XYZ file of C-alpha atoms in Angstrom:
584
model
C 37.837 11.935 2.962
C 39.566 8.719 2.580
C 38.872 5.989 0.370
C 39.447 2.353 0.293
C 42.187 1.014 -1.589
C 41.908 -3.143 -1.195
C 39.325 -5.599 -0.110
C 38.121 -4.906 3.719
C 38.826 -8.277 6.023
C 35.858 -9.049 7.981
C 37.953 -8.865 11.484
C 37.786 -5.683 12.997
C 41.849 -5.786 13.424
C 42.055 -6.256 9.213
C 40.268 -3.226 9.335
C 41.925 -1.189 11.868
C 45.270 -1.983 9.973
C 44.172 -0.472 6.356
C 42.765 2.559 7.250
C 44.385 5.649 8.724
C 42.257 7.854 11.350
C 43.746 11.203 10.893
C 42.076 12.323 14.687
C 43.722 9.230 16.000
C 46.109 9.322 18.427
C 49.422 6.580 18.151
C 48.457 3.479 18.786
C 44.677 4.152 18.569
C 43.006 1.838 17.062
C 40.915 3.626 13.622
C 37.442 3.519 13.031
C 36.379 3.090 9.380
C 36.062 6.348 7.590
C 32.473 7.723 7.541
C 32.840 8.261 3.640
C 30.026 7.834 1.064
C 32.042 5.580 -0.495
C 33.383 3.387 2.422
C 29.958 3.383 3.806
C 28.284 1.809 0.781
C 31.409 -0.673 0.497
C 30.694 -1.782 4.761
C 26.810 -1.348 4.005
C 26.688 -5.514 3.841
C 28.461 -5.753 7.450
C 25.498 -6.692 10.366
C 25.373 -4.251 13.340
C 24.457 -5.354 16.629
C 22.581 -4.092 19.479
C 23.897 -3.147 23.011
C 23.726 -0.594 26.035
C 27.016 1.110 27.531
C 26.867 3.025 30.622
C 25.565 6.672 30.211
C 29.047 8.175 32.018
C 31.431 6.590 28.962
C 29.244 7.743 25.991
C 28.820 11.087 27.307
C 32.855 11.514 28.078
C 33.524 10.481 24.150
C 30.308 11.660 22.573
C 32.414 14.186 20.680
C 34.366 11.275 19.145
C 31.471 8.724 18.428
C 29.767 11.833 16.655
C 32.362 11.413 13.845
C 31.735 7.883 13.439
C 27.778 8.200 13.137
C 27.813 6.114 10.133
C 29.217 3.583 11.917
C 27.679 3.822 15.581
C 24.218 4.879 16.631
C 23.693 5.665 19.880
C 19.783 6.058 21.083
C 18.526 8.302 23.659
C 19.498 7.918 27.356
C 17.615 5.710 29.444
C 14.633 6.906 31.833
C 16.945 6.189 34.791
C 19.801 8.043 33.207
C 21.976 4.773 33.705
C 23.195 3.804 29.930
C 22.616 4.570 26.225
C 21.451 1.970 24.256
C 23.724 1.942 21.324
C 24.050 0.017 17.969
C 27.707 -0.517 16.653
C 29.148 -2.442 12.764
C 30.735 -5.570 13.877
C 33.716 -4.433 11.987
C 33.664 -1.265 15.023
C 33.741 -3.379 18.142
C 37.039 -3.721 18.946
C 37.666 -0.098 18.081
C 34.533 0.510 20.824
C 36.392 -1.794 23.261
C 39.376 -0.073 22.807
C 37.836 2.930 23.867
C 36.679 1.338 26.927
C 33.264 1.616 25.929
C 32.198 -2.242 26.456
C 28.963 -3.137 25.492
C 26.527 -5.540 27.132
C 24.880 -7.338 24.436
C 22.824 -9.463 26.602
C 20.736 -6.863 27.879
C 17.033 -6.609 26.979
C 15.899 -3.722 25.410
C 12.299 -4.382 26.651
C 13.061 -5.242 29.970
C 12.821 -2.552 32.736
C 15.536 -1.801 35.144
C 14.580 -2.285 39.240
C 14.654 1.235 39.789
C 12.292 1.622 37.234
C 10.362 -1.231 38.491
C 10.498 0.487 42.106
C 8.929 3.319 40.909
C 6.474 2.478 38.764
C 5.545 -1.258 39.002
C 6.237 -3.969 36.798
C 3.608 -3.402 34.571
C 4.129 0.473 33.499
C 7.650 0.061 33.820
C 7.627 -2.926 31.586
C 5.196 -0.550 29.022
C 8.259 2.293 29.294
C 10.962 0.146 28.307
C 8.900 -1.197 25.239
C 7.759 2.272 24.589
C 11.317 3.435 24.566
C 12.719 0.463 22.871
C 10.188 1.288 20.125
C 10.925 4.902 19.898
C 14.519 4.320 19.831
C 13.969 1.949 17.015
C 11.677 3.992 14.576
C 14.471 7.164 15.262
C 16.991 4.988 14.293
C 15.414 3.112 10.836
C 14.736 6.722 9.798
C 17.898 8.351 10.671
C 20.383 7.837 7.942
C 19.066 5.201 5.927
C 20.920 2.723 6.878
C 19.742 -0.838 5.839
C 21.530 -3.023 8.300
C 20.633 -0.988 10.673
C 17.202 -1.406 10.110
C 17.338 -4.765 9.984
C 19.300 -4.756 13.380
C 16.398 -3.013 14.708
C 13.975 -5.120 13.578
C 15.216 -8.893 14.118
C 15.488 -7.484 18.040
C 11.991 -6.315 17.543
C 10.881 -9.535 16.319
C 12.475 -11.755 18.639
C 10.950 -9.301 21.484
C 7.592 -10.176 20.081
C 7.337 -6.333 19.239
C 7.301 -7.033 15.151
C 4.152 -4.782 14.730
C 4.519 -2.058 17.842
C 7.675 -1.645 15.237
C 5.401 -0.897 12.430
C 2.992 1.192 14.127
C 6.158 3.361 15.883
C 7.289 3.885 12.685
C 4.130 4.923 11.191
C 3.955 7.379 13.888
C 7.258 8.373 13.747
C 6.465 9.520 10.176
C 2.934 11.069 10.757
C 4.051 12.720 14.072
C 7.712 13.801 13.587
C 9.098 13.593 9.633
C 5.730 14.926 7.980
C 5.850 18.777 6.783
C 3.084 20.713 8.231
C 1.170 20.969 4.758
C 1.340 16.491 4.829
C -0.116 16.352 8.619
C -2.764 19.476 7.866
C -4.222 17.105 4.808
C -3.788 13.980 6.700
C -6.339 15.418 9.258
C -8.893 16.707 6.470
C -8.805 13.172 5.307
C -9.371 11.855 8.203
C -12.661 14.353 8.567
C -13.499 13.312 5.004
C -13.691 9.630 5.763
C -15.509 10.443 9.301
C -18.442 12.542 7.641
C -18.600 9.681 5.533
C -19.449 7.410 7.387
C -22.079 9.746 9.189
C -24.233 10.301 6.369
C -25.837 12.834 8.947
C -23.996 15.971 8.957
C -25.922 18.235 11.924
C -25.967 14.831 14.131
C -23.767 15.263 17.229
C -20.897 13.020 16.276
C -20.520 15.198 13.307
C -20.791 18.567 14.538
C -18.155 17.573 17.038
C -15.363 15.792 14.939
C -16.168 19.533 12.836
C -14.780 21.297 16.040
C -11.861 19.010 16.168
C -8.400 20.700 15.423
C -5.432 19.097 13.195
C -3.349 18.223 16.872
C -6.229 16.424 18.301
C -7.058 14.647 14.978
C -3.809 13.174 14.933
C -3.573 12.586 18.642
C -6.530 10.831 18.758
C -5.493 8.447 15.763
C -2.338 7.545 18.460
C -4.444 6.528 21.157
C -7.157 5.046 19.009
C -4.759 2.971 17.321
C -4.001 1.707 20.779
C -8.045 1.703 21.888
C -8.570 -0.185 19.064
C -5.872 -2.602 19.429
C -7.093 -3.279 22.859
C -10.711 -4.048 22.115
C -9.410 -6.638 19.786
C -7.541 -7.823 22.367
C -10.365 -8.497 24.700
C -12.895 -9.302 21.741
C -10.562 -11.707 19.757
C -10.591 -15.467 19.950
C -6.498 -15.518 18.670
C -3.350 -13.297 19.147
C -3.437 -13.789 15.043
C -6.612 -11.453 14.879
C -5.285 -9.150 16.888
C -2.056 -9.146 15.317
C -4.023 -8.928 11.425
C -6.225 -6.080 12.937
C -3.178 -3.885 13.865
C -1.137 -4.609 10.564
C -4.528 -3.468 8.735
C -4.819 -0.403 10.575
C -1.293 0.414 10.323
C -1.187 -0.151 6.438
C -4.766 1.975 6.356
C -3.295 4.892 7.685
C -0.117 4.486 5.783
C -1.865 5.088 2.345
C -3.510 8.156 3.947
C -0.199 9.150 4.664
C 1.035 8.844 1.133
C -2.092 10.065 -0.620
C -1.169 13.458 1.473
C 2.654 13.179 0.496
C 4.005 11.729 3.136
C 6.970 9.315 3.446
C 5.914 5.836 1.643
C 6.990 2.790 3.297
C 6.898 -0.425 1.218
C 6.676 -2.886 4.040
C 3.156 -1.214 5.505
C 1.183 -1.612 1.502
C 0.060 -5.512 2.200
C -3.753 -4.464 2.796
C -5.378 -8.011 4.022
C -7.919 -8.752 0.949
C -9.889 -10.386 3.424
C -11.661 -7.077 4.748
C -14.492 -5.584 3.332
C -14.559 -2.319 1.727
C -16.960 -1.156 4.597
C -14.990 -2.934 7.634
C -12.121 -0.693 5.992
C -13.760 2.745 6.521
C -15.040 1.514 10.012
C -11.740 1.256 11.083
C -10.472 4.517 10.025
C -13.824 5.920 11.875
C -12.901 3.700 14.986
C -9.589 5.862 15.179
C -11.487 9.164 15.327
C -14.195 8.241 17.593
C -16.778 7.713 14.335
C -19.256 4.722 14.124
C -21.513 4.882 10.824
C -22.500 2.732 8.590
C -23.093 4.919 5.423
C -21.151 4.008 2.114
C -18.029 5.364 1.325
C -18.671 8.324 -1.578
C -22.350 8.015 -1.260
C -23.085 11.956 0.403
C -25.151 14.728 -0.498
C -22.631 17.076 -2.037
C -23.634 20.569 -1.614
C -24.134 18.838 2.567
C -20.935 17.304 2.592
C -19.187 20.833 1.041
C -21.001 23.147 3.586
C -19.870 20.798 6.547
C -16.624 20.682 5.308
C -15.756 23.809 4.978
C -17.216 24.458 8.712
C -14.376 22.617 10.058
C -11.584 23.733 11.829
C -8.900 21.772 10.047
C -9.940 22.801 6.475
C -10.529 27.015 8.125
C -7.145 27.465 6.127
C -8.276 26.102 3.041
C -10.583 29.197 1.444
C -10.254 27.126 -2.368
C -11.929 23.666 -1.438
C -14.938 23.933 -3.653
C -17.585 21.115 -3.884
C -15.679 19.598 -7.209
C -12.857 19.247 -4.986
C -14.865 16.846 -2.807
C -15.752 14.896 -5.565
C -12.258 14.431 -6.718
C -11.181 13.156 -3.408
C -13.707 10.937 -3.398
C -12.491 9.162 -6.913
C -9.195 9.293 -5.640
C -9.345 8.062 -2.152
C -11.406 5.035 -3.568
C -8.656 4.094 -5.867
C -6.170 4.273 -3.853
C -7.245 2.681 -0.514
C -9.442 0.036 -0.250
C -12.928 1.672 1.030
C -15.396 1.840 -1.792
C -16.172 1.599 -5.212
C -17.470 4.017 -7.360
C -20.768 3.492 -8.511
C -21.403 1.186 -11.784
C -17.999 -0.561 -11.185
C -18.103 -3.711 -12.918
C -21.864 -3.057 -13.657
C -22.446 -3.873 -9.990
C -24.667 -2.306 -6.812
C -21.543 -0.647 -5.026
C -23.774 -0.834 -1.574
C -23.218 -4.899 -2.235
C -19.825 -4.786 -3.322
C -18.662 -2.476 -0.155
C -19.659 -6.020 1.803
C -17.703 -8.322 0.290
C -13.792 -8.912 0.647
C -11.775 -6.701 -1.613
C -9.778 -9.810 -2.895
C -13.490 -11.030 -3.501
C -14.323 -8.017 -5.493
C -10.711 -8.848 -7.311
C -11.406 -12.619 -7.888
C -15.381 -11.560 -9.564
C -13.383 -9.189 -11.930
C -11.374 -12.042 -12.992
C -14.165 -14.820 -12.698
C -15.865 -12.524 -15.431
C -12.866 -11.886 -17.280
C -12.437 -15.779 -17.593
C -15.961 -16.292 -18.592
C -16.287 -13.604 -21.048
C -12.972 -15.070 -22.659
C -14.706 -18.339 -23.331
C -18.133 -17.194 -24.546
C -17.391 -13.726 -26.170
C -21.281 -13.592 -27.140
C -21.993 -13.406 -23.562
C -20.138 -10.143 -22.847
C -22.646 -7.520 -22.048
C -22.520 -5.515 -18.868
C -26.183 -6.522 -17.805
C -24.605 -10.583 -17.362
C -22.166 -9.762 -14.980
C -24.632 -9.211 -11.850
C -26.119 -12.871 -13.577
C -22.420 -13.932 -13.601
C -21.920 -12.676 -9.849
C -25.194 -14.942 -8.905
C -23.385 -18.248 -10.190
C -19.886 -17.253 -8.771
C -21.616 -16.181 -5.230
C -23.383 -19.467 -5.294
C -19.942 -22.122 -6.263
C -18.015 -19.674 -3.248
C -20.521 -18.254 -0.528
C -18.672 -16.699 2.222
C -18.981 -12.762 2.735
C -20.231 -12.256 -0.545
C -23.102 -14.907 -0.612
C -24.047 -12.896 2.563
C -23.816 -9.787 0.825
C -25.892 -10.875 -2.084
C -28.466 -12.652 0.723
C -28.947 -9.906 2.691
C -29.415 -7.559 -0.581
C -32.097 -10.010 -1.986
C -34.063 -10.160 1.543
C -34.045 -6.513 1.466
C -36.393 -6.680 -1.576
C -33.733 -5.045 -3.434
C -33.399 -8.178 -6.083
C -36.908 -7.955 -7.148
C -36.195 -5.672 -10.489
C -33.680 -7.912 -11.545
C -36.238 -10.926 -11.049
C -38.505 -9.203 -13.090
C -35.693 -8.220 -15.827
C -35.407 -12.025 -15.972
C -38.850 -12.986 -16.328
C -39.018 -10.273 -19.812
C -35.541 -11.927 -20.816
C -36.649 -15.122 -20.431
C -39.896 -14.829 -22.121
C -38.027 -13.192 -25.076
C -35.791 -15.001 -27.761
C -32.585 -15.323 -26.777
C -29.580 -16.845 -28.127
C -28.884 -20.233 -26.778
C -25.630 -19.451 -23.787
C -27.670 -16.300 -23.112
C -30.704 -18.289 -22.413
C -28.619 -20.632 -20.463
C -27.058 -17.895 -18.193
C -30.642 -16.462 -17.579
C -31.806 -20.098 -16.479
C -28.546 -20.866 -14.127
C -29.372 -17.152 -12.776
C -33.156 -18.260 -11.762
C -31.985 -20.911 -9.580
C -29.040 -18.342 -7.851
C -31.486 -15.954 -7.534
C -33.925 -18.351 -6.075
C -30.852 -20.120 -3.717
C -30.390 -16.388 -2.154
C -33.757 -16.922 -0.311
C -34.168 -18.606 2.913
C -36.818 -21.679 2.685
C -39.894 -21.688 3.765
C -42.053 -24.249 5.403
C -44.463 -23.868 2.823
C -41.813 -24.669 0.064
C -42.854 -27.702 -2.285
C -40.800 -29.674 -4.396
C -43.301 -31.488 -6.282
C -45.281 -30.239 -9.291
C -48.512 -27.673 -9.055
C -49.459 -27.209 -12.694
C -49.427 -31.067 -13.168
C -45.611 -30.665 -14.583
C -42.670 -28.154 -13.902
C -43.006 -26.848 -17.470
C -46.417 -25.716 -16.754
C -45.440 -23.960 -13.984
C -42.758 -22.215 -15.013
C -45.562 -21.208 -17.360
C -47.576 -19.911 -14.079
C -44.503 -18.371 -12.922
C -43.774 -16.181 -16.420
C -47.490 -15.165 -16.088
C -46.944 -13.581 -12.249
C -48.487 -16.628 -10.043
C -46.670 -17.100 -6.937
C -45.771 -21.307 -6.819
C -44.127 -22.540 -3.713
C -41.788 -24.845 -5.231
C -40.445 -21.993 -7.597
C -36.781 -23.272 -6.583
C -37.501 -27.089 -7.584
C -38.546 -25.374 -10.867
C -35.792 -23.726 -12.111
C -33.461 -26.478 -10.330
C -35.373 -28.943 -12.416
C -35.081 -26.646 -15.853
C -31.398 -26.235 -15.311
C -30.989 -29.896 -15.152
C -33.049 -29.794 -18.512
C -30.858 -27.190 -19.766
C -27.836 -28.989 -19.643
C -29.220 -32.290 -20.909
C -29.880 -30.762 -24.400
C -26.879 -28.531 -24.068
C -24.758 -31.585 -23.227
C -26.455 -33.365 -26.472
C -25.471 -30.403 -28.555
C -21.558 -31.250 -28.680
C -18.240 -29.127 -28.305
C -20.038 -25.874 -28.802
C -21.379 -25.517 -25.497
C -18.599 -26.774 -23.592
C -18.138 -23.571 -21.798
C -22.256 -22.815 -20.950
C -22.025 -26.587 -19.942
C -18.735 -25.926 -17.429
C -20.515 -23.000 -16.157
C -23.723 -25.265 -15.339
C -21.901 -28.222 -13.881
C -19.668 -25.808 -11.636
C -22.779 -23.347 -10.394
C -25.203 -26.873 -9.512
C -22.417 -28.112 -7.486
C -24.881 -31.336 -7.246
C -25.920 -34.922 -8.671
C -28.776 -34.388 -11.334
C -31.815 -35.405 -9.863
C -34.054 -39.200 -11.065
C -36.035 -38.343 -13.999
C -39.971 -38.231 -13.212
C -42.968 -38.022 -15.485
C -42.819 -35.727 -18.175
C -39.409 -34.451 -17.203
C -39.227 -34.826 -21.703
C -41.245 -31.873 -21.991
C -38.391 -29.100 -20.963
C -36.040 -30.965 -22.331
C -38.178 -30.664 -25.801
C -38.834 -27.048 -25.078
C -35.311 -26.040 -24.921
C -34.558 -28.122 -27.840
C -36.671 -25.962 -29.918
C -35.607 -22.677 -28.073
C -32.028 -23.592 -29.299
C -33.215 -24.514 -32.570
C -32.594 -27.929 -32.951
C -35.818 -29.205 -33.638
C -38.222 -29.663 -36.611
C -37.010 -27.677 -39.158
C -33.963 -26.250 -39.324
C -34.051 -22.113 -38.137
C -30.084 -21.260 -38.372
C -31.134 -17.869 -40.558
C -34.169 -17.194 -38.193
C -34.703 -15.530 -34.859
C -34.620 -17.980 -32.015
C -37.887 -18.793 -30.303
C -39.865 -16.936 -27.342
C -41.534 -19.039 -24.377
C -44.804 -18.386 -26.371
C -43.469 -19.840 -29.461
C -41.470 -22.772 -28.439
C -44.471 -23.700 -25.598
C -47.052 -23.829 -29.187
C -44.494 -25.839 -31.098
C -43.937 -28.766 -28.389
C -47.685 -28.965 -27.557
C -47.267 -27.653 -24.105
C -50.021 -25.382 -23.862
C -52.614 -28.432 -25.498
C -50.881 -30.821 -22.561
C -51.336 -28.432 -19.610
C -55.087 -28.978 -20.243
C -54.942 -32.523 -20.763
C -52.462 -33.949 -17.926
C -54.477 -33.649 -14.990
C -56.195 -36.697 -16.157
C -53.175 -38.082 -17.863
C -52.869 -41.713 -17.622
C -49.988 -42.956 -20.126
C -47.121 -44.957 -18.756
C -44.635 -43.374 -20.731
C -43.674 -40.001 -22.365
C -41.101 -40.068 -25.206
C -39.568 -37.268 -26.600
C -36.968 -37.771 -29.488
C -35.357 -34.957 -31.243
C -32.956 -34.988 -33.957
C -30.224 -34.532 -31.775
C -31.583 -36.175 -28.276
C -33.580 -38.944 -26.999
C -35.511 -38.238 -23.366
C -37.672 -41.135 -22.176
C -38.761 -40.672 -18.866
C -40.855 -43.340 -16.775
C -43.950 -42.672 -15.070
C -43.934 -43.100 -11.240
């Protein structure tokens, strides 16, 4: 081995005249030594991209072998014509002087006219992009070689073959590098994720990906990587949705392929937050022939061990137990984005599978955020009141999540849990958050053409009232719209210390307050006294209930009295606030 001994000039002939070939001939021009350490001092130097004809290379392949750190030469072409070949710029003149010129205007992706001739334009233009590809993915993985990779890859992208890179690569990987241990758990994952989705283990889809060996598995994940790609293609409105569909799947598979131990590759981890958890799994079903709409993790266990263990790519593995299943589960959900196990962030994981994953991300620090400014609110029954207001201020997926899940009936115990809470004493922000939570609750359900907005009980106090007590009103939403408003009044009368319930308020309406009608005083009163600010002073009692706090305004004398109410104006002054509200 030789070393350098002074700064390399970036012309080839600089080159040529410091270093000494010892296989050279006289007057041969040298090719850099192949060294560790001259190939880490030349690893800045760009390489570029060529073909030569097949007749030269294979006349002087036993001299371009020794300069492999410098030279890569790809397979031979389908027509047998020319190599395509990848050379250091500081190497070309040593190439040429070898008589081994190299056209660097040829496209790699074009097909030649025999090629054309034999196969049509069409296939022959999907054989030279197949073979570009495959030349390209053998080459990034071949010596680790960074400019040579990035050779590889600025043709690729100026071909318009950026992602067929990625996915040859990830193939390359699963296909050809993995040890037979890596591709053997790849394909139980794969069956993992499938029965999954199934829910059903005896139904026919199942019992036939359980017949499915570890070479089909991974076949099929080839071509229905490409089946996939081309229903997008034909479905999409945009190249760009195509284009994001195939970078998902590719970086979908390539955590698989890591979770099993196999090669990790930095540039296929960007996930797009903007799938759901569930539109996640679907895709790795898609790739196996599975459609299903079951949860990630939610399965039987003693079903999902028995079926396992029935198939022929886990017939090896005598020691996978049931707890085993489990623990793939956990890990599989932490590690791609597919699931959530149950209870996280005190949520329904069935909802949480439907929203975005950088959704899921942005609640976790919406509540993070919240809980930092009102530390008394930190209890893991708010944060499904918490995801109400943040689902209402952002809707998208998960404002269809949460719809869907209260249409479904499904939000009806947490309606109730509010109605007890409510009715209960409460501190003041946790009365607040159960008030704001009404009105999202109520917001997740469509209208109705019997929907009201005007009072039933003869005020909205009163029926609110009604409500508490299990009557069905039709202008429930007005209601709590209208106590909100209330809400905030006195909390906005109450100074600095409810800055943060009043943010939350102000951010979750999203709307102008409404003109004050008759007896809109009364809530305002109510709440007043529920935060203990009126008559005498309660800081070293309990807060008031409903019950209470209805006795101590007079609501439950009024409800009797208002139908035949005739006063122009109700006033109701506080020591803190003053609500005068005009009759209509």
């Amino acid at each position: 081995m030789y070393a350098a001994t002074q700064t390399l000039s970036s012309t080839s002939t600089a080159t040529a005249g410091r270093f000494k070939d010892p296989h050279a001939s006289d007057g041969e021009i040298p090719c850099p030594i192949h060294s560790t350490e001259l190939n880490t001092y030349l690893s800045s130097e760009p390489w570029r991209l060529g073909c030569a004809p097949a007749n030269k290379i294979d006349s002087r392949k036993e001299l371009l072998v020794r300069w492999r750190y410098h030279i890569h030469i790809s397979k031979k072409s389908d027509c047998g014509e020319f190599y395509e070949v990848a050379v250091r710029s500081s190497c070309i003149s040593w190439f040429s002087f070898h008589e081994l010129e190299l056209n660097y205007d040829y496209i790699s992706s074009k097909p030649r006219e025999k090629a054309i001739s034999a196969h049509g334009i069409k296939e022959a233009t999907r054989r030279a992009c197949a073979r570009f590809l495959q030349n390209a993915a053998t080459a990034i993985r071949s010596g680790g070689i960074l400019e040579l990779e990035q050779c590889y890859r600025a043709v690729a992208l100026r071909l318009d073959l950026g992602t067929p890179l990625e996915r040859a690569i990830l193939e390359h990987d699963i296909l050809k590098e993995s040890p037979t241990a890596v591709r053997r758990q790849f394909a139980q994952r794969l069956v993992f994720l499938g029965l999954n989705l199934l829910g059903n283990y005896d139904s026919p889809p199942a019992l036939a990906l359980l017949t499915r060996d570890q070479d089909n598995l991974l076949q099929s994940v080839k071509n229905g990587y490409r089946d996939l790609s081309k229903i997008a293609s034909e479905q999409a409105t945009s190249v760009k949705m195509v284009e994001r569909l195939e970078l998902q799947t590719i970086s979908l598979l390539r955590g698989v392929l890591e979770l099993c131990g196999g090669r990790v590759e930095c540039r296929q981890h960007a996930h797009d937050q903007e799938y759901t958890a569930s539109e996640n799994a679907a895709i790795y079903g898609s790739l196996i022939g599975i459609t299903g709409t079951n949860r990630f993790g939610n399965f039987d266990l003693k079903q999902m061990h028995n079926a396992l263990i029935k198939s022929k790519v886990f017939a090896e593995d005598r020691e996978f137990s049931a707890s085993i299943a489990v623990e793939w589960s956990m890990i599989m959900m932490n590690y791609l984005p597919i699931g959530f196990p149950e209870g996280y962030l005190g949520l329904p994981s069935q909802m949480l599978s439907k929203f975005c994953v950088g959704d899921v991300n942005r609640v976790r620090i919406y509540f993070e955020q919240i809980y930092h400014q009102s530390p008394s609110l930190k209890r893991p029954e708010n944060n499904i009141l918490l995801l109400l207001c943040w689902t209402s201020m952002t809707g998208g997926k998960p404002l269809e999540a949460l719809t869907e899940w209260a249409s479904m009936g499904k939000s009806l115990e947490l309606y109730q849990r509010l109605v007890r809470d409510f009715q209960d004493s409460q501190t003041s922000k946790q009365l607040g958050l159960t008030v704001i939570a009404f009105l999202c609750h109520e917001r997740l359900l469509p209208y109705s053409s019997k929907d009201t907005t005007q009072p039933i009980q003869g005020f909205y106090l009163a029926d609110l009232d009604a409500l508490l007590k299990g009557q069905s009103l039709s202008n429930k939403r007005t209601i709590f719209e209208r106590l909100a408003f209330s809400f905030l009044r006195v909390a906005t009368s109450l100074g600095d210390n409810y800055i943060d319930i009043i943010q939350l308020f102000v951010t979750t309406l999203n709307k102008e307050a409404p003109l004050l009608e008759r007896f809109d005083g009364l809530p305002d009163q109510y709440f007043a006294a529920r935060m203990r600010f009126t008559g005498e002073q309660r800081s070293n009692s309990t807060p008031l209930n409903h019950k209470s706090a209805c006795e101590e305004v007079g609501v439950l004398e009024l409800m009797e009295a208002v139908p035949g109410h005739q006063a122009g104006w109700l006033v109701v002054q506080t020591e803190d606030i003053s609500i005068v509200a005009q009759e209509e």
